[in-house]
């Protein structure tokens, strides 16, 4: 994929790069109370930067005969973007933001499940991006360094080994949970995704560094090279 194509895939509704929205958001909201708080804050920042783009939360999608819900659907004059968010945190408490407010961010256990759910978001976005004018973005924001840090060389193989999302990892193909011992967690990706983490905010103290991961998903292409249009 060319750089121009990759840059286009990171645009929201063809109007603004997703990184610009996160940079704007980080100035006033360096941390969030919850994933819903992140989604709402992101939608507000997007409206501020690109008011011509409409944002809708929890939009129902019908895929493979069943109804699913998309975190955020962004619709512009000529393009659409489906966005899935994940906000996985370790505990952090302090005052932050403009205006400043107090936070007591809870710690989530089971980083392996955070990886599984992020990969599932990619699978969902590949299903949702079945029309020529709709791309997808999977966004993870976290202060848990175990997610972006490669496992140590002496670490044994864990059940989420194929679902690791650390810096520089490439996700592609059929991913097995516990080497296939639990089939419901198997995920198959049609695309290949190189992972690159970026700094979101630095708040100090244990758990005060937040980073984000953005994975763009392009419209699905058919065997003849065209883009499958929605029915």
mmCIF file of C-alpha atoms in Angstrom:
data_model
loop_
_atom_site.group_PDB
_atom_site.id
_atom_site.type_symbol
_atom_site.label_atom_id
_atom_site.label_comp_id
_atom_site.label_asym_id
_atom_site.label_seq_id
_atom_site.Cartn_x
_atom_site.Cartn_y
_atom_site.Cartn_z
ATOM 1 C CA UNK A 1 0.000 0.000 0.000
ATOM 2 C CA UNK A 2 1.330 3.439 -0.939
ATOM 3 C CA UNK A 3 1.853 6.198 1.654
ATOM 4 C CA UNK A 4 -0.979 8.179 0.045
ATOM 5 C CA UNK A 5 -3.346 5.242 0.483
ATOM 6 C CA UNK A 6 -2.252 4.734 4.092
ATOM 7 C CA UNK A 7 -2.745 8.430 4.855
ATOM 8 C CA UNK A 8 -6.206 8.309 3.264
ATOM 9 C CA UNK A 9 -7.145 5.347 5.452
ATOM 10 C CA UNK A 10 -6.332 7.399 8.575
ATOM 11 C CA UNK A 11 -8.747 10.169 7.562
ATOM 12 C CA UNK A 12 -12.119 10.540 9.272
ATOM 13 C CA UNK A 13 -14.919 10.831 6.705
ATOM 14 C CA UNK A 14 -12.326 12.052 4.209
ATOM 15 C CA UNK A 15 -11.977 15.351 6.078
ATOM 16 C CA UNK A 16 -9.409 15.194 8.892
ATOM 17 C CA UNK A 17 -6.640 12.833 10.095
ATOM 18 C CA UNK A 18 -7.552 10.894 13.231
ATOM 19 C CA UNK A 19 -4.196 11.894 14.756
ATOM 20 C CA UNK A 20 -5.190 15.573 14.566
ATOM 21 C CA UNK A 21 -8.346 14.870 16.544
ATOM 22 C CA UNK A 22 -6.427 12.995 19.251
ATOM 23 C CA UNK A 23 -3.817 15.769 19.437
ATOM 24 C CA UNK A 24 -6.564 18.355 19.926
ATOM 25 C CA UNK A 25 -8.296 16.169 22.504
ATOM 26 C CA UNK A 26 -5.117 15.566 24.511
ATOM 27 C CA UNK A 27 -4.704 19.293 25.163
ATOM 28 C CA UNK A 28 -7.784 19.453 27.377
ATOM 29 C CA UNK A 29 -8.523 15.773 28.107
ATOM 30 C CA UNK A 30 -5.244 13.922 28.829
ATOM 31 C CA UNK A 31 -7.126 11.163 30.682
ATOM 32 C CA UNK A 32 -10.699 9.849 30.799
ATOM 33 C CA UNK A 33 -13.002 8.402 33.421
ATOM 34 C CA UNK A 34 -14.207 5.579 31.173
ATOM 35 C CA UNK A 35 -14.398 4.336 27.604
ATOM 36 C CA UNK A 36 -17.740 6.091 27.166
ATOM 37 C CA UNK A 37 -16.105 9.320 28.347
ATOM 38 C CA UNK A 38 -13.383 8.843 25.703
ATOM 39 C CA UNK A 39 -15.952 8.273 22.953
ATOM 40 C CA UNK A 40 -17.903 11.379 23.927
ATOM 41 C CA UNK A 41 -14.772 13.517 24.204
ATOM 42 C CA UNK A 42 -13.512 12.323 20.824
ATOM 43 C CA UNK A 43 -16.830 13.140 19.144
ATOM 44 C CA UNK A 44 -16.756 16.664 20.642
ATOM 45 C CA UNK A 45 -13.173 17.264 19.478
ATOM 46 C CA UNK A 46 -14.056 16.031 15.991
ATOM 47 C CA UNK A 47 -17.024 18.413 15.801
ATOM 48 C CA UNK A 48 -14.784 21.310 16.876
ATOM 49 C CA UNK A 49 -12.235 20.573 14.120
ATOM 50 C CA UNK A 50 -14.592 19.403 11.377
ATOM 51 C CA UNK A 51 -18.163 20.571 12.067
ATOM 52 C CA UNK A 52 -19.306 19.281 8.666
ATOM 53 C CA UNK A 53 -18.775 15.698 9.916
ATOM 54 C CA UNK A 54 -21.724 14.200 11.799
ATOM 55 C CA UNK A 55 -20.953 11.759 14.627
ATOM 56 C CA UNK A 56 -23.320 9.130 15.996
ATOM 57 C CA UNK A 57 -22.603 6.834 18.947
ATOM 58 C CA UNK A 58 -23.666 3.171 19.217
ATOM 59 C CA UNK A 59 -24.981 2.860 15.678
ATOM 60 C CA UNK A 60 -26.528 -0.545 14.841
ATOM 61 C CA UNK A 61 -24.909 -2.455 11.964
ATOM 62 C CA UNK A 62 -26.207 -5.602 10.341
ATOM 63 C CA UNK A 63 -23.413 -7.993 9.388
ATOM 64 C CA UNK A 64 -23.561 -11.699 8.589
ATOM 65 C CA UNK A 65 -27.225 -11.828 9.519
ATOM 66 C CA UNK A 66 -26.932 -10.362 12.988
ATOM 67 C CA UNK A 67 -27.103 -6.913 14.556
ATOM 68 C CA UNK A 68 -23.966 -5.390 16.067
ATOM 69 C CA UNK A 69 -23.283 -1.931 17.453
ATOM 70 C CA UNK A 70 -20.562 0.390 16.213
ATOM 71 C CA UNK A 71 -18.970 2.733 18.773
ATOM 72 C CA UNK A 72 -18.911 5.793 16.484
ATOM 73 C CA UNK A 73 -20.035 6.410 12.911
ATOM 74 C CA UNK A 74 -18.707 9.600 11.323
ATOM 75 C CA UNK A 75 -20.426 10.819 8.164
ATOM 76 C CA UNK A 76 -19.076 13.596 5.963
ATOM 77 C CA UNK A 77 -20.216 15.094 2.663
ATOM 78 C CA UNK A 78 -18.634 12.305 0.590
ATOM 79 C CA UNK A 79 -17.228 9.627 2.910
ATOM 80 C CA UNK A 80 -17.874 7.743 6.153
ATOM 81 C CA UNK A 81 -15.686 6.280 8.891
ATOM 82 C CA UNK A 82 -16.512 3.533 11.365
ATOM 83 C CA UNK A 83 -14.555 3.796 14.642
ATOM 84 C CA UNK A 84 -14.144 1.270 17.461
ATOM 85 C CA UNK A 85 -12.571 2.375 20.768
ATOM 86 C CA UNK A 86 -10.812 0.504 23.537
ATOM 87 C CA UNK A 87 -9.756 2.192 26.803
ATOM 88 C CA UNK A 88 -7.785 -0.255 28.946
ATOM 89 C CA UNK A 89 -6.197 1.160 32.084
ATOM 90 C CA UNK A 90 -4.118 0.463 35.134
ATOM 91 C CA UNK A 91 -4.934 2.476 38.216
ATOM 92 C CA UNK A 92 -4.053 6.173 38.208
ATOM 93 C CA UNK A 93 -5.315 8.965 40.443
ATOM 94 C CA UNK A 94 -4.700 12.671 40.219
ATOM 95 C CA UNK A 95 -5.864 16.011 38.865
ATOM 96 C CA UNK A 96 -5.643 16.702 35.126
ATOM 97 C CA UNK A 97 -7.301 18.432 32.183
ATOM 98 C CA UNK A 98 -8.526 21.918 31.312
ATOM 99 C CA UNK A 99 -10.311 22.848 33.447
ATOM 100 C CA UNK A 100 -8.657 20.551 35.971
ATOM 101 C CA UNK A 101 -10.721 17.762 37.476
ATOM 102 C CA UNK A 102 -10.025 14.847 39.765
ATOM 103 C CA UNK A 103 -9.603 11.350 38.375
ATOM 104 C CA UNK A 104 -9.516 7.947 40.012
ATOM 105 C CA UNK A 105 -8.955 5.681 37.030
ATOM 106 C CA UNK A 106 -9.613 2.057 37.864
ATOM 107 C CA UNK A 107 -7.243 -0.748 37.031
ATOM 108 C CA UNK A 108 -8.432 -3.410 34.628
ATOM 109 C CA UNK A 109 -7.188 -6.949 35.027
ATOM 110 C CA UNK A 110 -6.540 -9.424 32.194
ATOM 111 C CA UNK A 111 -4.458 -7.598 29.589
ATOM 112 C CA UNK A 112 -4.786 -10.746 27.478
ATOM 113 C CA UNK A 113 -8.496 -10.064 27.080
ATOM 114 C CA UNK A 114 -7.754 -6.444 26.131
ATOM 115 C CA UNK A 115 -5.657 -7.791 23.243
ATOM 116 C CA UNK A 116 -8.376 -10.242 22.227
ATOM 117 C CA UNK A 117 -11.067 -7.552 22.222
ATOM 118 C CA UNK A 118 -8.909 -5.154 20.190
ATOM 119 C CA UNK A 119 -8.319 -7.802 17.525
ATOM 120 C CA UNK A 120 -12.043 -8.543 17.520
ATOM 121 C CA UNK A 121 -12.627 -4.840 16.816
ATOM 122 C CA UNK A 122 -10.454 -5.185 13.708
ATOM 123 C CA UNK A 123 -12.455 -8.197 12.560
ATOM 124 C CA UNK A 124 -15.696 -6.245 13.102
ATOM 125 C CA UNK A 125 -14.388 -3.235 11.181
ATOM 126 C CA UNK A 126 -13.407 -5.453 8.266
ATOM 127 C CA UNK A 127 -17.045 -6.590 8.155
ATOM 128 C CA UNK A 128 -18.419 -3.068 8.490
ATOM 129 C CA UNK A 129 -16.180 -1.537 5.798
ATOM 130 C CA UNK A 130 -18.037 -3.191 2.937
ATOM 131 C CA UNK A 131 -18.874 -0.053 0.949
ATOM 132 C CA UNK A 132 -16.531 2.040 -1.225
ATOM 133 C CA UNK A 133 -16.967 5.236 0.779
ATOM 134 C CA UNK A 134 -16.385 3.803 4.289
ATOM 135 C CA UNK A 135 -13.073 3.146 6.018
ATOM 136 C CA UNK A 136 -12.534 2.022 9.592
ATOM 137 C CA UNK A 137 -10.331 2.972 12.539
ATOM 138 C CA UNK A 138 -9.564 0.841 15.581
ATOM 139 C CA UNK A 139 -8.341 3.048 18.436
ATOM 140 C CA UNK A 140 -6.791 1.826 21.684
ATOM 141 C CA UNK A 141 -5.828 4.253 24.480
ATOM 142 C CA UNK A 142 -4.038 2.852 27.520
ATOM 143 C CA UNK A 143 -1.576 3.521 30.325
ATOM 144 C CA UNK A 144 -0.720 -0.176 30.664
ATOM 145 C CA UNK A 145 2.810 -0.502 29.272
ATOM 146 C CA UNK A 146 2.462 -4.279 28.916
ATOM 147 C CA UNK A 147 0.291 -3.691 25.868
ATOM 148 C CA UNK A 148 2.864 -1.725 23.865
ATOM 149 C CA UNK A 149 6.008 -3.453 25.208
ATOM 150 C CA UNK A 150 7.310 -6.585 23.422
ATOM 151 C CA UNK A 151 7.429 -9.683 25.673
ATOM 152 C CA UNK A 152 10.800 -10.607 27.125
ATOM 153 C CA UNK A 153 12.895 -13.229 25.364
ATOM 154 C CA UNK A 154 12.629 -15.621 28.311
ATOM 155 C CA UNK A 155 8.855 -15.393 28.563
ATOM 156 C CA UNK A 156 6.958 -18.581 27.830
ATOM 157 C CA UNK A 157 4.233 -18.814 25.216
ATOM 158 C CA UNK A 158 0.971 -17.440 26.645
ATOM 159 C CA UNK A 159 -2.568 -18.178 25.511
ATOM 160 C CA UNK A 160 -2.768 -14.742 23.847
ATOM 161 C CA UNK A 161 0.612 -15.082 22.105
ATOM 162 C CA UNK A 162 -0.824 -14.600 18.603
ATOM 163 C CA UNK A 163 -2.898 -11.631 19.789
ATOM 164 C CA UNK A 164 0.030 -9.535 21.064
ATOM 165 C CA UNK A 165 -0.301 -5.881 19.981
ATOM 166 C CA UNK A 166 3.084 -4.484 21.025
ATOM 167 C CA UNK A 167 5.119 -1.933 19.068
ATOM 168 C CA UNK A 168 6.178 -3.175 15.632
ATOM 169 C CA UNK A 169 3.952 -6.273 15.645
ATOM 170 C CA UNK A 170 2.102 -7.220 12.470
ATOM 171 C CA UNK A 171 -1.353 -8.741 12.759
ATOM 172 C CA UNK A 172 -2.610 -10.833 9.875
ATOM 173 C CA UNK A 173 -4.310 -14.081 8.967
ATOM 174 C CA UNK A 174 -5.790 -16.646 11.349
ATOM 175 C CA UNK A 175 -4.970 -16.007 15.008
ATOM 176 C CA UNK A 176 -5.394 -18.873 17.468
ATOM 177 C CA UNK A 177 -6.156 -18.445 21.155
ATOM 178 C CA UNK A 178 -4.174 -20.895 23.316
ATOM 179 C CA UNK A 179 -2.895 -22.549 20.123
ATOM 180 C CA UNK A 180 -6.467 -23.270 19.052
ATOM 181 C CA UNK A 181 -7.627 -24.860 22.299
ATOM 182 C CA UNK A 182 -10.578 -22.448 22.507
ATOM 183 C CA UNK A 183 -12.110 -22.103 19.041
ATOM 184 C CA UNK A 184 -14.608 -19.284 19.874
ATOM 185 C CA UNK A 185 -11.663 -16.909 20.354
ATOM 186 C CA UNK A 186 -10.096 -17.652 16.969
ATOM 187 C CA UNK A 187 -9.953 -14.494 14.831
ATOM 188 C CA UNK A 188 -9.260 -14.248 11.100
ATOM 189 C CA UNK A 189 -8.092 -10.987 9.537
ATOM 190 C CA UNK A 190 -8.234 -10.401 5.794
ATOM 191 C CA UNK A 191 -5.746 -7.531 5.958
ATOM 192 C CA UNK A 192 -2.254 -7.070 7.384
ATOM 193 C CA UNK A 193 -1.766 -4.448 10.082
ATOM 194 C CA UNK A 194 1.585 -3.096 11.288
ATOM 195 C CA UNK A 195 1.233 -1.669 14.794
ATOM 196 C CA UNK A 196 2.745 1.670 15.798
ATOM 197 C CA UNK A 197 2.101 3.184 19.237
ATOM 198 C CA UNK A 198 2.267 6.945 19.855
ATOM 199 C CA UNK A 199 2.361 9.073 22.993
ATOM 200 C CA UNK A 200 -0.948 10.596 24.065
ATOM 201 C CA UNK A 201 -0.158 12.244 27.428
ATOM 202 C CA UNK A 202 2.370 12.273 30.270
ATOM 203 C CA UNK A 203 0.771 12.832 33.668
ATOM 204 C CA UNK A 204 3.516 11.647 35.997
ATOM 205 C CA UNK A 205 3.597 8.927 38.598
ATOM 206 C CA UNK A 206 2.975 5.230 38.171
ATOM 207 C CA UNK A 207 0.581 4.708 35.296
ATOM 208 C CA UNK A 208 0.821 8.336 34.209
ATOM 209 C CA UNK A 209 2.015 7.657 30.666
ATOM 210 C CA UNK A 210 -0.780 7.151 28.142
ATOM 211 C CA UNK A 211 -0.201 5.902 24.615
ATOM 212 C CA UNK A 212 -2.549 5.241 21.740
ATOM 213 C CA UNK A 213 -2.662 2.759 18.882
ATOM 214 C CA UNK A 214 -4.522 3.504 15.654
ATOM 215 C CA UNK A 215 -5.120 0.768 13.092
ATOM 216 C CA UNK A 216 -6.826 1.880 9.865
ATOM 217 C CA UNK A 217 -9.039 -0.550 7.945
ATOM 218 C CA UNK A 218 -9.680 0.019 4.255
ATOM 219 C CA UNK A 219 -12.849 -0.915 2.323
ATOM 220 C CA UNK A 220 -12.997 -4.608 1.445
ATOM 221 C CA UNK A 221 -11.808 -5.455 -2.045
ATOM 222 C CA UNK A 222 -13.270 -8.189 -4.166
ATOM 223 C CA UNK A 223 -11.244 -10.754 -6.105
ATOM 224 C CA UNK A 224 -11.267 -8.588 -9.247
ATOM 225 C CA UNK A 225 -9.657 -5.684 -7.389
ATOM 226 C CA UNK A 226 -12.803 -3.619 -7.066
ATOM 227 C CA UNK A 227 -14.429 -2.458 -3.872
ATOM 228 C CA UNK A 228 -17.480 -4.365 -2.679
ATOM 229 C CA UNK A 229 -20.405 -2.000 -2.464
ATOM 230 C CA UNK A 230 -23.083 -2.339 0.173
ATOM 231 C CA UNK A 231 -26.339 -4.005 -0.689
#
